[in-house]
Structure formats: structure tokens, C-alpha cells
CSV table of C-alpha atoms and ligand atoms in Angstrom, one decimal:
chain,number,residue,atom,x,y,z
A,1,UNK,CA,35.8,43.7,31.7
A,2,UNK,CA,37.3,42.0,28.6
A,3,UNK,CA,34.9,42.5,25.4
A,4,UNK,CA,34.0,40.0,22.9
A,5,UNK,CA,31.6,40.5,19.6
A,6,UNK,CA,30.7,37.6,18.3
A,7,UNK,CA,28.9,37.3,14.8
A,8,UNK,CA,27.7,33.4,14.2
A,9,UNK,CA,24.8,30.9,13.8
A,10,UNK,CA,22.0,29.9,16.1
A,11,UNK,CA,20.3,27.3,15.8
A,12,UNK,CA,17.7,25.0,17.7
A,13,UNK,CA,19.6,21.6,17.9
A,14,UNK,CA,16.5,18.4,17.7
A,15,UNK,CA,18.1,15.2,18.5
A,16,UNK,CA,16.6,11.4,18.4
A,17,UNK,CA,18.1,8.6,19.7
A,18,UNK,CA,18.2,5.4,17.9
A,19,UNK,CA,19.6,2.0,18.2
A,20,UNK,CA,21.3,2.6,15.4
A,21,UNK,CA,20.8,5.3,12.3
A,22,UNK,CA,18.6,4.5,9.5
A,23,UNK,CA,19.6,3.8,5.6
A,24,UNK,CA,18.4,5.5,3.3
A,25,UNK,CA,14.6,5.3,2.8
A,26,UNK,CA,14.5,3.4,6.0
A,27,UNK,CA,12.5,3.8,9.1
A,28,UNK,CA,14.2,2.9,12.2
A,29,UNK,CA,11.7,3.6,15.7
A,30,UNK,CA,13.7,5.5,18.5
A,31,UNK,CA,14.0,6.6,22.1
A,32,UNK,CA,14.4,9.8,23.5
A,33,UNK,CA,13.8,13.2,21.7
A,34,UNK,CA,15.9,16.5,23.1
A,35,UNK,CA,15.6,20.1,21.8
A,36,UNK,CA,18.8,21.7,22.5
A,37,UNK,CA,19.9,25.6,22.0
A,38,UNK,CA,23.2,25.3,19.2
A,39,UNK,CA,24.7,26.8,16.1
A,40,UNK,CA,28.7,27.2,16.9
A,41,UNK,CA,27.8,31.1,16.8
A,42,UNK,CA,25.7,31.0,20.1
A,43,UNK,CA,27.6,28.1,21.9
A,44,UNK,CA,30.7,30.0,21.3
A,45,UNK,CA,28.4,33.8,22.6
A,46,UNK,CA,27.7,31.8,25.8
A,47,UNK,CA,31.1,30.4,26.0
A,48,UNK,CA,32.7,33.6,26.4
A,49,UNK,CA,30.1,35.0,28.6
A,50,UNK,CA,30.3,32.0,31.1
A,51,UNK,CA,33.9,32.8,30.5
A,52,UNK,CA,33.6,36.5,32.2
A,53,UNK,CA,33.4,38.8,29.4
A,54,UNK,CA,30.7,41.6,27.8
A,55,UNK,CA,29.4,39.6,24.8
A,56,UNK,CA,27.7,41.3,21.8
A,57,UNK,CA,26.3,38.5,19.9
A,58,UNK,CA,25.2,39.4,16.2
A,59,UNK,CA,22.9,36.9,14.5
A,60,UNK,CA,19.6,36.1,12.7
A,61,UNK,CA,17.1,34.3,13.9
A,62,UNK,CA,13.3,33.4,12.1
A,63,UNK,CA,10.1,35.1,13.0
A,64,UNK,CA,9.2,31.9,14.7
A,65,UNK,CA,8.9,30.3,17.9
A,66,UNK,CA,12.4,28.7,17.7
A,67,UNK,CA,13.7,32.4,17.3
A,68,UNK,CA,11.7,34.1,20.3
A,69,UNK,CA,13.1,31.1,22.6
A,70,UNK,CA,16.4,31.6,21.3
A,71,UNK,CA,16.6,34.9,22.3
A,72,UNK,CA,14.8,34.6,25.7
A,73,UNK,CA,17.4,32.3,26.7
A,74,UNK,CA,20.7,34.9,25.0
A,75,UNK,CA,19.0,37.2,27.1
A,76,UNK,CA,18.8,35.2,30.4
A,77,UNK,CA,22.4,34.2,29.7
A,78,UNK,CA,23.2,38.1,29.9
A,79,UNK,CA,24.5,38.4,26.0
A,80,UNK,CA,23.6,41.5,24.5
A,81,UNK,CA,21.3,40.9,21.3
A,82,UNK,CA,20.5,44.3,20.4
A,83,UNK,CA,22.0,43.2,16.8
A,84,UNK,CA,20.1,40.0,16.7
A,85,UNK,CA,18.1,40.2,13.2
A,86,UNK,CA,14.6,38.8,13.4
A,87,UNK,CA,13.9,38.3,9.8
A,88,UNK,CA,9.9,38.1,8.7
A,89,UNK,CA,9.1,34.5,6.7
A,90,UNK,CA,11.9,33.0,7.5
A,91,UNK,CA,12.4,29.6,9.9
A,92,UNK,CA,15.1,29.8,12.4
A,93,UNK,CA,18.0,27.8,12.2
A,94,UNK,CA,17.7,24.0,13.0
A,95,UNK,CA,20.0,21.2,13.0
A,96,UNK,CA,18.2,17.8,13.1
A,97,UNK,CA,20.4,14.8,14.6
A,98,UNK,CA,19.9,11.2,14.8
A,99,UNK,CA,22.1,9.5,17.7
A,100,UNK,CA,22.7,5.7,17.7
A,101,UNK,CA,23.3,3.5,20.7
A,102,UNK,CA,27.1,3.3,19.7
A,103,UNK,CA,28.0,7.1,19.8
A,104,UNK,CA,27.7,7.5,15.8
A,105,UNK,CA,25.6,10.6,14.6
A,106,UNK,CA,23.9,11.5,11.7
A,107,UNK,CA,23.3,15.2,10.8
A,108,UNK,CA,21.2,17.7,8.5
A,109,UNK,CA,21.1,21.3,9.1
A,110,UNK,CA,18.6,24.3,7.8
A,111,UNK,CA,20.5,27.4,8.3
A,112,UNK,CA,17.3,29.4,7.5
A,113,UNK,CA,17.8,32.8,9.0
A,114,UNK,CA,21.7,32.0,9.5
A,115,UNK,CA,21.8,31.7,5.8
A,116,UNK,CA,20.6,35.5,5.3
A,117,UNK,CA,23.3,37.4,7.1
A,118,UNK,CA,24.5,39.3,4.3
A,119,UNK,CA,27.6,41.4,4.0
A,120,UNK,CA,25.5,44.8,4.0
A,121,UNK,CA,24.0,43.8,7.3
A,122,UNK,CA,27.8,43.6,9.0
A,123,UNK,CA,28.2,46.9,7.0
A,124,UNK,CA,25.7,48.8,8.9
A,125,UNK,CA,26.3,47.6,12.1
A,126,UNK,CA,27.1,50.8,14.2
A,127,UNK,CA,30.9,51.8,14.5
A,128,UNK,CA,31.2,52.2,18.0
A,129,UNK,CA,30.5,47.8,18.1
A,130,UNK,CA,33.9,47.4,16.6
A,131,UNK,CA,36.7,49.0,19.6
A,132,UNK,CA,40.2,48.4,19.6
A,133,UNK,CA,41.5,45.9,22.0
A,134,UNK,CA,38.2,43.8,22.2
A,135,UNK,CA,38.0,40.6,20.1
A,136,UNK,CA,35.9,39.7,17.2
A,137,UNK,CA,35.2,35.8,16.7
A,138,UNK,CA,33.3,35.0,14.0
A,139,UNK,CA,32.9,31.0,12.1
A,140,UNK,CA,31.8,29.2,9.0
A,141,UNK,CA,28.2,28.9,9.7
A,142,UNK,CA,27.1,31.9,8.5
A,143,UNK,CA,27.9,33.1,4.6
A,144,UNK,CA,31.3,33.4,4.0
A,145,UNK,CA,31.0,37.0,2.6
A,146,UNK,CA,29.7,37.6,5.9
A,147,UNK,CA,32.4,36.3,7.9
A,148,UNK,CA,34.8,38.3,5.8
A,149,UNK,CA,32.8,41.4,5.9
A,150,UNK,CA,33.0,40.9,9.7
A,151,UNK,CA,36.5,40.6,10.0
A,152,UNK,CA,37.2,43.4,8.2
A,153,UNK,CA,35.3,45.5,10.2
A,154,UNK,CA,37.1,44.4,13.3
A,155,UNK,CA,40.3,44.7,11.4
A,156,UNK,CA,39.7,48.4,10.6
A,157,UNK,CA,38.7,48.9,14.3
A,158,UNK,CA,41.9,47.5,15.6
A,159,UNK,CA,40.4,44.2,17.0
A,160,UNK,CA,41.6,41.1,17.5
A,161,UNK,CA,40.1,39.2,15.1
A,162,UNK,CA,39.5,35.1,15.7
A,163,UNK,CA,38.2,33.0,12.6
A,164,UNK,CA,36.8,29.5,13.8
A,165,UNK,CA,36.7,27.9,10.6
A,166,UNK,CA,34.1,25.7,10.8
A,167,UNK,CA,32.7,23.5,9.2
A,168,UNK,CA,35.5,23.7,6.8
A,169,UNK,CA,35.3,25.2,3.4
A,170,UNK,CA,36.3,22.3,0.8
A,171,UNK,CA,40.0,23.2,-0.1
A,172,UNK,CA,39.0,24.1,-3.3
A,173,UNK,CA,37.1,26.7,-2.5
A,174,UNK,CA,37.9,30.1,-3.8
A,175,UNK,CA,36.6,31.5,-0.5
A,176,UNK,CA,39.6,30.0,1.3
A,177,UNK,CA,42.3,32.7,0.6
A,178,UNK,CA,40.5,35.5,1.2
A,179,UNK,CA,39.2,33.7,5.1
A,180,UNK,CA,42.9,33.1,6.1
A,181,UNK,CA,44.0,36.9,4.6
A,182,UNK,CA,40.9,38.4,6.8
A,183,UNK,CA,42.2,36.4,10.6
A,184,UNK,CA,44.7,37.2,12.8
A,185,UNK,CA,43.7,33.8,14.8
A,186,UNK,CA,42.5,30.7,13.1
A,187,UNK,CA,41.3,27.8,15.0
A,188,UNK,CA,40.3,24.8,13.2
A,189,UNK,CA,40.3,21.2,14.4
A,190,UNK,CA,42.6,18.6,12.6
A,191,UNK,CA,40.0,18.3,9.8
A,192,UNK,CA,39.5,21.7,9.2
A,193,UNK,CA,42.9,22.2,9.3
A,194,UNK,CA,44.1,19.8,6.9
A,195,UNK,CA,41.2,21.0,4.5
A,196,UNK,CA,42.4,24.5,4.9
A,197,UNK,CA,46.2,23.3,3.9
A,198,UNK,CA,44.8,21.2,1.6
A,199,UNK,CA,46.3,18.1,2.6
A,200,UNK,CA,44.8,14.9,4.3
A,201,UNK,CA,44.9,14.5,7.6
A,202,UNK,CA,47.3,11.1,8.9
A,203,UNK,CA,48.2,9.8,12.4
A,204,UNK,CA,51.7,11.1,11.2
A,205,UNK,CA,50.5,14.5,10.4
A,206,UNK,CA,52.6,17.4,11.2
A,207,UNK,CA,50.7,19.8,12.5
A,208,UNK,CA,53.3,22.3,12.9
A,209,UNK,CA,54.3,22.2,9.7
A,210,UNK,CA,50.5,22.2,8.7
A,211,UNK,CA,49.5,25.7,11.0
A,212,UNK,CA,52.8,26.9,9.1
A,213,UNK,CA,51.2,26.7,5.8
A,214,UNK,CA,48.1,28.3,7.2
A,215,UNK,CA,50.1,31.0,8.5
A,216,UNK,CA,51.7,31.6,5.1
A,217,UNK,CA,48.2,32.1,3.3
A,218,UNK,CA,47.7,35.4,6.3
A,219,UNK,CA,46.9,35.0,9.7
A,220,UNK,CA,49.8,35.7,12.3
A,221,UNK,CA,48.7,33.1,14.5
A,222,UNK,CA,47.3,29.5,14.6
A,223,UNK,CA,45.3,27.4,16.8
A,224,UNK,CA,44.9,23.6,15.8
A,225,UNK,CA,42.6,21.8,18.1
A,226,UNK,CA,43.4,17.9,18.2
A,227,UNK,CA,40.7,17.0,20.7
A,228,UNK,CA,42.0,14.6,23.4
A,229,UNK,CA,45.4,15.5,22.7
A,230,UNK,CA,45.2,19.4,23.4
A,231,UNK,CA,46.1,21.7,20.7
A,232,UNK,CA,49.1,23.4,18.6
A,233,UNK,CA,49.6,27.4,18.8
A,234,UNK,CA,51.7,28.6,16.6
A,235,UNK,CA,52.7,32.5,15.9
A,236,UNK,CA,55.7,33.9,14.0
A,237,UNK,CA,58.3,31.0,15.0
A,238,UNK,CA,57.2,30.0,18.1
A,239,UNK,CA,55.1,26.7,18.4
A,240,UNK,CA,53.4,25.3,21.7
A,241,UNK,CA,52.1,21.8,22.1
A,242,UNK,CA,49.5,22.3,25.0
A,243,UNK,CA,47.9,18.6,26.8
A,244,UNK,CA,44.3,18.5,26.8
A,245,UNK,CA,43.1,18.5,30.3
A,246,UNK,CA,43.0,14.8,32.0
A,247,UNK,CA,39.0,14.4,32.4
A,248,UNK,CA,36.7,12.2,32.3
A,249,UNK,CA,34.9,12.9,28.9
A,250,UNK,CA,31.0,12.1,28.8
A,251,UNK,CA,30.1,14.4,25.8
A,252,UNK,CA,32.7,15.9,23.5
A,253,UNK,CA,29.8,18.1,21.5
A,254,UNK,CA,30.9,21.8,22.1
A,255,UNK,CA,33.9,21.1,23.1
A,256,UNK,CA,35.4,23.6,20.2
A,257,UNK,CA,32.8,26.2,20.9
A,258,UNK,CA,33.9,25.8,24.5
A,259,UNK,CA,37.4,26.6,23.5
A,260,UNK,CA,37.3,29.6,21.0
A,261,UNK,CA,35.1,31.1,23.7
A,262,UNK,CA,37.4,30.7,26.2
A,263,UNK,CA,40.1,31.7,23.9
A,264,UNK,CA,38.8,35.0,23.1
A,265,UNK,CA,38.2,36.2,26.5
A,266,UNK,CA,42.0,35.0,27.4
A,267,UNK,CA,43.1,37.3,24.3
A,268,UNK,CA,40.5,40.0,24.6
A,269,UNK,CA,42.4,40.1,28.3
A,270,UNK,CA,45.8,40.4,26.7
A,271,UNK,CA,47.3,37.4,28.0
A,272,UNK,CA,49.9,35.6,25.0
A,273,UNK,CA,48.6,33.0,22.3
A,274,UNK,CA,50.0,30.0,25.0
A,275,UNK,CA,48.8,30.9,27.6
A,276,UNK,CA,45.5,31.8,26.4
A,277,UNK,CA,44.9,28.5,24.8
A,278,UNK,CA,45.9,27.0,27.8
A,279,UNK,CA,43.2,28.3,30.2
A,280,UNK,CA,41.2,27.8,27.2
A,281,UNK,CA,41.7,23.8,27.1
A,282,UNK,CA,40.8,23.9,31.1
A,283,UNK,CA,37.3,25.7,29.9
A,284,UNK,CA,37.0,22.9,27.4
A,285,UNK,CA,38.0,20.1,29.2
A,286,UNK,CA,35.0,20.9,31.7
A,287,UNK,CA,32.4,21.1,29.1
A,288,UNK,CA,33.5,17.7,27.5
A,289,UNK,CA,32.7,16.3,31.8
A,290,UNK,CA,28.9,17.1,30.9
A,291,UNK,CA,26.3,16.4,28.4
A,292,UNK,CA,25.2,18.4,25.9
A,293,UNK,CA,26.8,21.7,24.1
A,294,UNK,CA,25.4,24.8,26.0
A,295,UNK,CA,24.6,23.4,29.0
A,296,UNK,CA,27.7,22.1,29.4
A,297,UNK,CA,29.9,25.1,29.5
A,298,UNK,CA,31.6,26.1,32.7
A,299,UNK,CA,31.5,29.4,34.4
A,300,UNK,CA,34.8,31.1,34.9
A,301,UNK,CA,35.5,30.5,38.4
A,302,UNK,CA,35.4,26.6,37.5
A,303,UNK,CA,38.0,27.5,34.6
A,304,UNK,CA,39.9,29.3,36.8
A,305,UNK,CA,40.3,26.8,39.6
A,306,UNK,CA,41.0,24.2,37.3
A,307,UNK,CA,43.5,25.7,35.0
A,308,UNK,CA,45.6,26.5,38.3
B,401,ATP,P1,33.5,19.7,18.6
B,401,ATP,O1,33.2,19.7,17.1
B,401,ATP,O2,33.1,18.4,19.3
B,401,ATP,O3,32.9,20.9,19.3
B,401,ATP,P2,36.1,20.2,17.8
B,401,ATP,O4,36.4,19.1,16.8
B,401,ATP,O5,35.9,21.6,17.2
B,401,ATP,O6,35.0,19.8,18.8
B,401,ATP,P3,38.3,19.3,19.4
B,401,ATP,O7,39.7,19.5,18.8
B,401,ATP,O8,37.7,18.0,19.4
B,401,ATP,O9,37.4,20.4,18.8
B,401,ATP,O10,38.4,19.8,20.9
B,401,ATP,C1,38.6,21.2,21.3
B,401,ATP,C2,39.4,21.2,22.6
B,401,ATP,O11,38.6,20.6,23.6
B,401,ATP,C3,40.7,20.4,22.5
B,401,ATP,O12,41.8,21.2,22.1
B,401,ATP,C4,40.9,20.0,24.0
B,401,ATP,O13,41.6,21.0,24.7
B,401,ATP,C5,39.5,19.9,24.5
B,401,ATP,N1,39.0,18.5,24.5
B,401,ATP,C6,38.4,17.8,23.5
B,401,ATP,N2,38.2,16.5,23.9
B,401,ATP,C7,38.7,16.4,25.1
B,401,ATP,C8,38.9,15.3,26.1
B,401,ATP,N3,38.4,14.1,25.8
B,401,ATP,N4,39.4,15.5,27.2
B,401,ATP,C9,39.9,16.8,27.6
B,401,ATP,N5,39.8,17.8,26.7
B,401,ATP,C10,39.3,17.6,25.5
């Protein structure tokens, strides 16, 4: 069975709906109120495991209630969280989302226990995690030392290694170089991408040209995700346009966990960068069909049959 370690955010995901969202120091009386599992890190842990690989998912999560359900339900899921952190006085991630009637959001997250996933911790993570051939996927959610630490261990180890780079790191950032240099996959949506690049994303944008310029900064391959309109792969000189998936979309949220997941079980099988991202945009293109992030990803025999 294909292998995937994935080191990422959890976080509890508490959503209101509203006619519409609120100015500032306003007050604005809603409808319905959702708690949600989230953080990319665990969407993307499930993804793959829905997805028919081993999962090893390595997080933090508070000494709270949030965290204990969190990990009852990676457990139900069948992730392994033997490398879960629970860490003592500290909340668990939460992301806290107003929803109004037209479709626009409104969002504020406390990474809490995300936020203290230092680079030591990655450091003493047993050896025998990291094994050549499986793939490491790790994202932006977490510290950015982290992320790096984490890629370097699944460099050293021979992995493939996957860097969802979201949310983007402004372009400024001095973290950016060293992000790209740690990859051998990147997989950022048109906005991440164009921050990455350090350009500004246009109807006319060239998004070959673009994953070329992230290619030059280190990773050997690029994924840029352009939501209804597939994705880009691009590796050495070869560049494939892929279509999204003809659905009817009721909830795009997830629908980039959905794919990286996907994605790294296709690679951690050893099928090429195409074709990978291909049965990838199937797995996607389901989870867009339902509502809500985690609940909405498919299982593998759905990917399958609909990627035929
Ligand atoms: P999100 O932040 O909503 O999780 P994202 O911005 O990271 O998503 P997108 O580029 O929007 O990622 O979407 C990822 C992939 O999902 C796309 O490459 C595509 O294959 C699939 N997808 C997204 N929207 C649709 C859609 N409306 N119909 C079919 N497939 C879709």
C-alpha cells in the first residue's frame, strides 16, 4: 500500500451563517451554526487515506476538548496519530467563519497548538517515519521553519516531497526561497502561485511561464491549481494542461486539500506528474459535488470509477 506522511494543521472549523457579513463593530443576527473538523493539514490526512494509502499524520492539537474530538475522529478515519502532539495550556486550532446568503466568507483563524510545531519537534521524529519511496506533504499552516525542517527530513530519506503552499507567504517574504529550494512538488492555486512568482495574477496570466519561474527558484516539478479550469503540471520541459472534471459544484471548500491528497497517493504509487494530477482532479471534482471540506471527500473506488 502506497505511504503518505503528512505534517499539517488541524483545526476545528465554526461557521455562522448570515444574510450578509457584518462591518466592523457591527452586529448582524444569523442562522445556522456548524462545527466542522478542518486545517488544510487534516483535510489533506484524510484525503489521502480516503484515497487508499497508510497515512501518518503529524500535528499538534490543544489539551482541550476540540483536540480529544479531533483525534477521535483521525482515529475513526484510520490515520495513524501516534505523532499527534497534545500540548498542555494550549487551545486547539480554530478557524471561525461567517458565511453570507451570497456565497462571500469572512474568516479569522487561531492556530493555537498549530502555531507550536517547532523545528526540533520534526527533528526528533523517529527515522524509520521518513522511507524512501513514500511521500511527504506538508503546507503553510504550520511555522514555516517547520515545514522546512520537514522537508528536509523526507529529502534526506529519499521521499517525495510535496509543499502545498498555502496560504501563501507574501512574496516578500524571506521564507520564500528557502520553501521552493526544500520541494520537489509545489502545488499552489493561482494566488499562491502568483505570490510565490511575485507577480499579480490576470485573466491573461501565463501560467506556464509562471510554474517556470517557480521551478527556477528549486522544485523539479509544479502543480498550479486553477479551480474550475483544472490545473498546470509542469516538470523539466514538459507542461500539461489537465480539464477540471465536468460536475456539478455545490461547495468548492476542500477542493485543494482534496487534490494534494489525491496527488500524493498517485505519486507515492509511482504513476507520472500527469497522470497523477489527473486522477487527482477526479478525487477533487467529487468533493466540490458535496458540502463541506472533510465530509466531502471521496473514497477511492469513487475516484477510480470516475477518473476512467
Ligand atoms: P480551496 O481553497 O477551495 O480548497 P484551492 O483554491 O486550493 O481550493 P482550486 O484550484 O480552486 O484549489 O481547486 C483545486 C482543484 O479542484 C482544481 O484543480 C480542480 O481539479 C478541482 N476543482 C475545483 N473547482 C472545481 C469545479 N467547480 N469543478 C470541478 N473541479 C473543480
Amino acid at each position: 500500500m502506497a505511504r503518505v506522511v503528512v505534517i499539517g494543521s488541524s483545526n476545528t472549523d465554526m461557521t455562522v451563517r448570515l444574510p450578509r457579513l457584518p462591518e466592523a463593530g457591527e452586529t448582524v443576527l444569523g442562522g445556522a451554526f456548524t462545527t466542522t473538523p478542518g486545517g488544510k493539514g487534516a483535510n489533506q490526512a484524510v484525503a489521502a487515506r480516503r484515497a487508499g494509502a497508510e497515512v501518518v499524520f503529524v500535528a499538534a492539537v490543544g489539551d482541550d476538548e476540540l483536540g480529544r474530538q479531533a483525534l477521535a475522529l483521525f482515529r475513526r478515519e484510520g490515520l495513524d496519530v501516534s505523532h499527534v502532539r497534545v500540548v498542555d495550556q494550549t487551545a486547539s486550532g480554530v478557524a471561525l467563519i461567517f458565511v453570507g446568503d451570497d456565497g462571500e466568507n469572512m474568516i479569522g483563524v487561531a492556530s493555537g497548538a498549530n502555531a507550536r510545531i517547532e523545528p526540533e519537534d520534526v527533528d526528533r521524529l523517529p527515522a524509520s517515519l521518513f522511507r524512501r519511496g513514500d511521500v511527504l506533504l506538508t503546507g503553510l499552516e504550520i511555522p514555516h521553519r517547520a515545514a522546512v525542517a520537514a522537508m528536509r527530513r523526507g529529502r534526506d530519506a529519499g521521499m517525495i516531497v510535496i509543499l502545498n503552499p498555502a496560504p501563501a507567504p507574501a512574496a516578500a517574504s524571506p521564507d520564500v526561497a528557502e520553501l521552493l529550494a526544500s520541494a520537489d512538488v509545489v502545488t499552489p492555486n493561482r494566488l499562491e502561485a502568483s505570490a510565490l512568482a511575485g507577480i499579480s495574477p490576470r485573466p491573461e496570466t501565463d501560467w506556464a511561464d509562471c510554474a517556470r519561474r517557480l521551478m527556477a527558484k528549486g522544485p523539479r516539478a509544479v502543480v498550479i491549481t486553477l479551480g474550475a479550469e483544472g490545473c498546470l503540471t509542469a516538470e523539466g520541459d514538459r507542461f500539461d494542461r489537465i480539464a477540471a472534471r465536468r460536475v456539478v459544484a455545490v461547495d468548492t471548500v476542500g477542493a485543494g486539500d482534496a487534490f494534494n491528497g489525491a496527488l500524493a497517493v498517485a505519486l507515492a504509487e509511482n504513476r507520472p506528474l500527469a497522470e497523477a494530477a489527473a486522477w487527482a482532479a477526479a478525487a477533487s471534482a467529487l468533493a466540490v459535488t458535496r458540502p463541506g471540506a472533510q465530509s466531502a471527500l471521496p473514497r477511492r473506488e469513487a475516484i477510480d470509477y470516475l477518473a476512467r
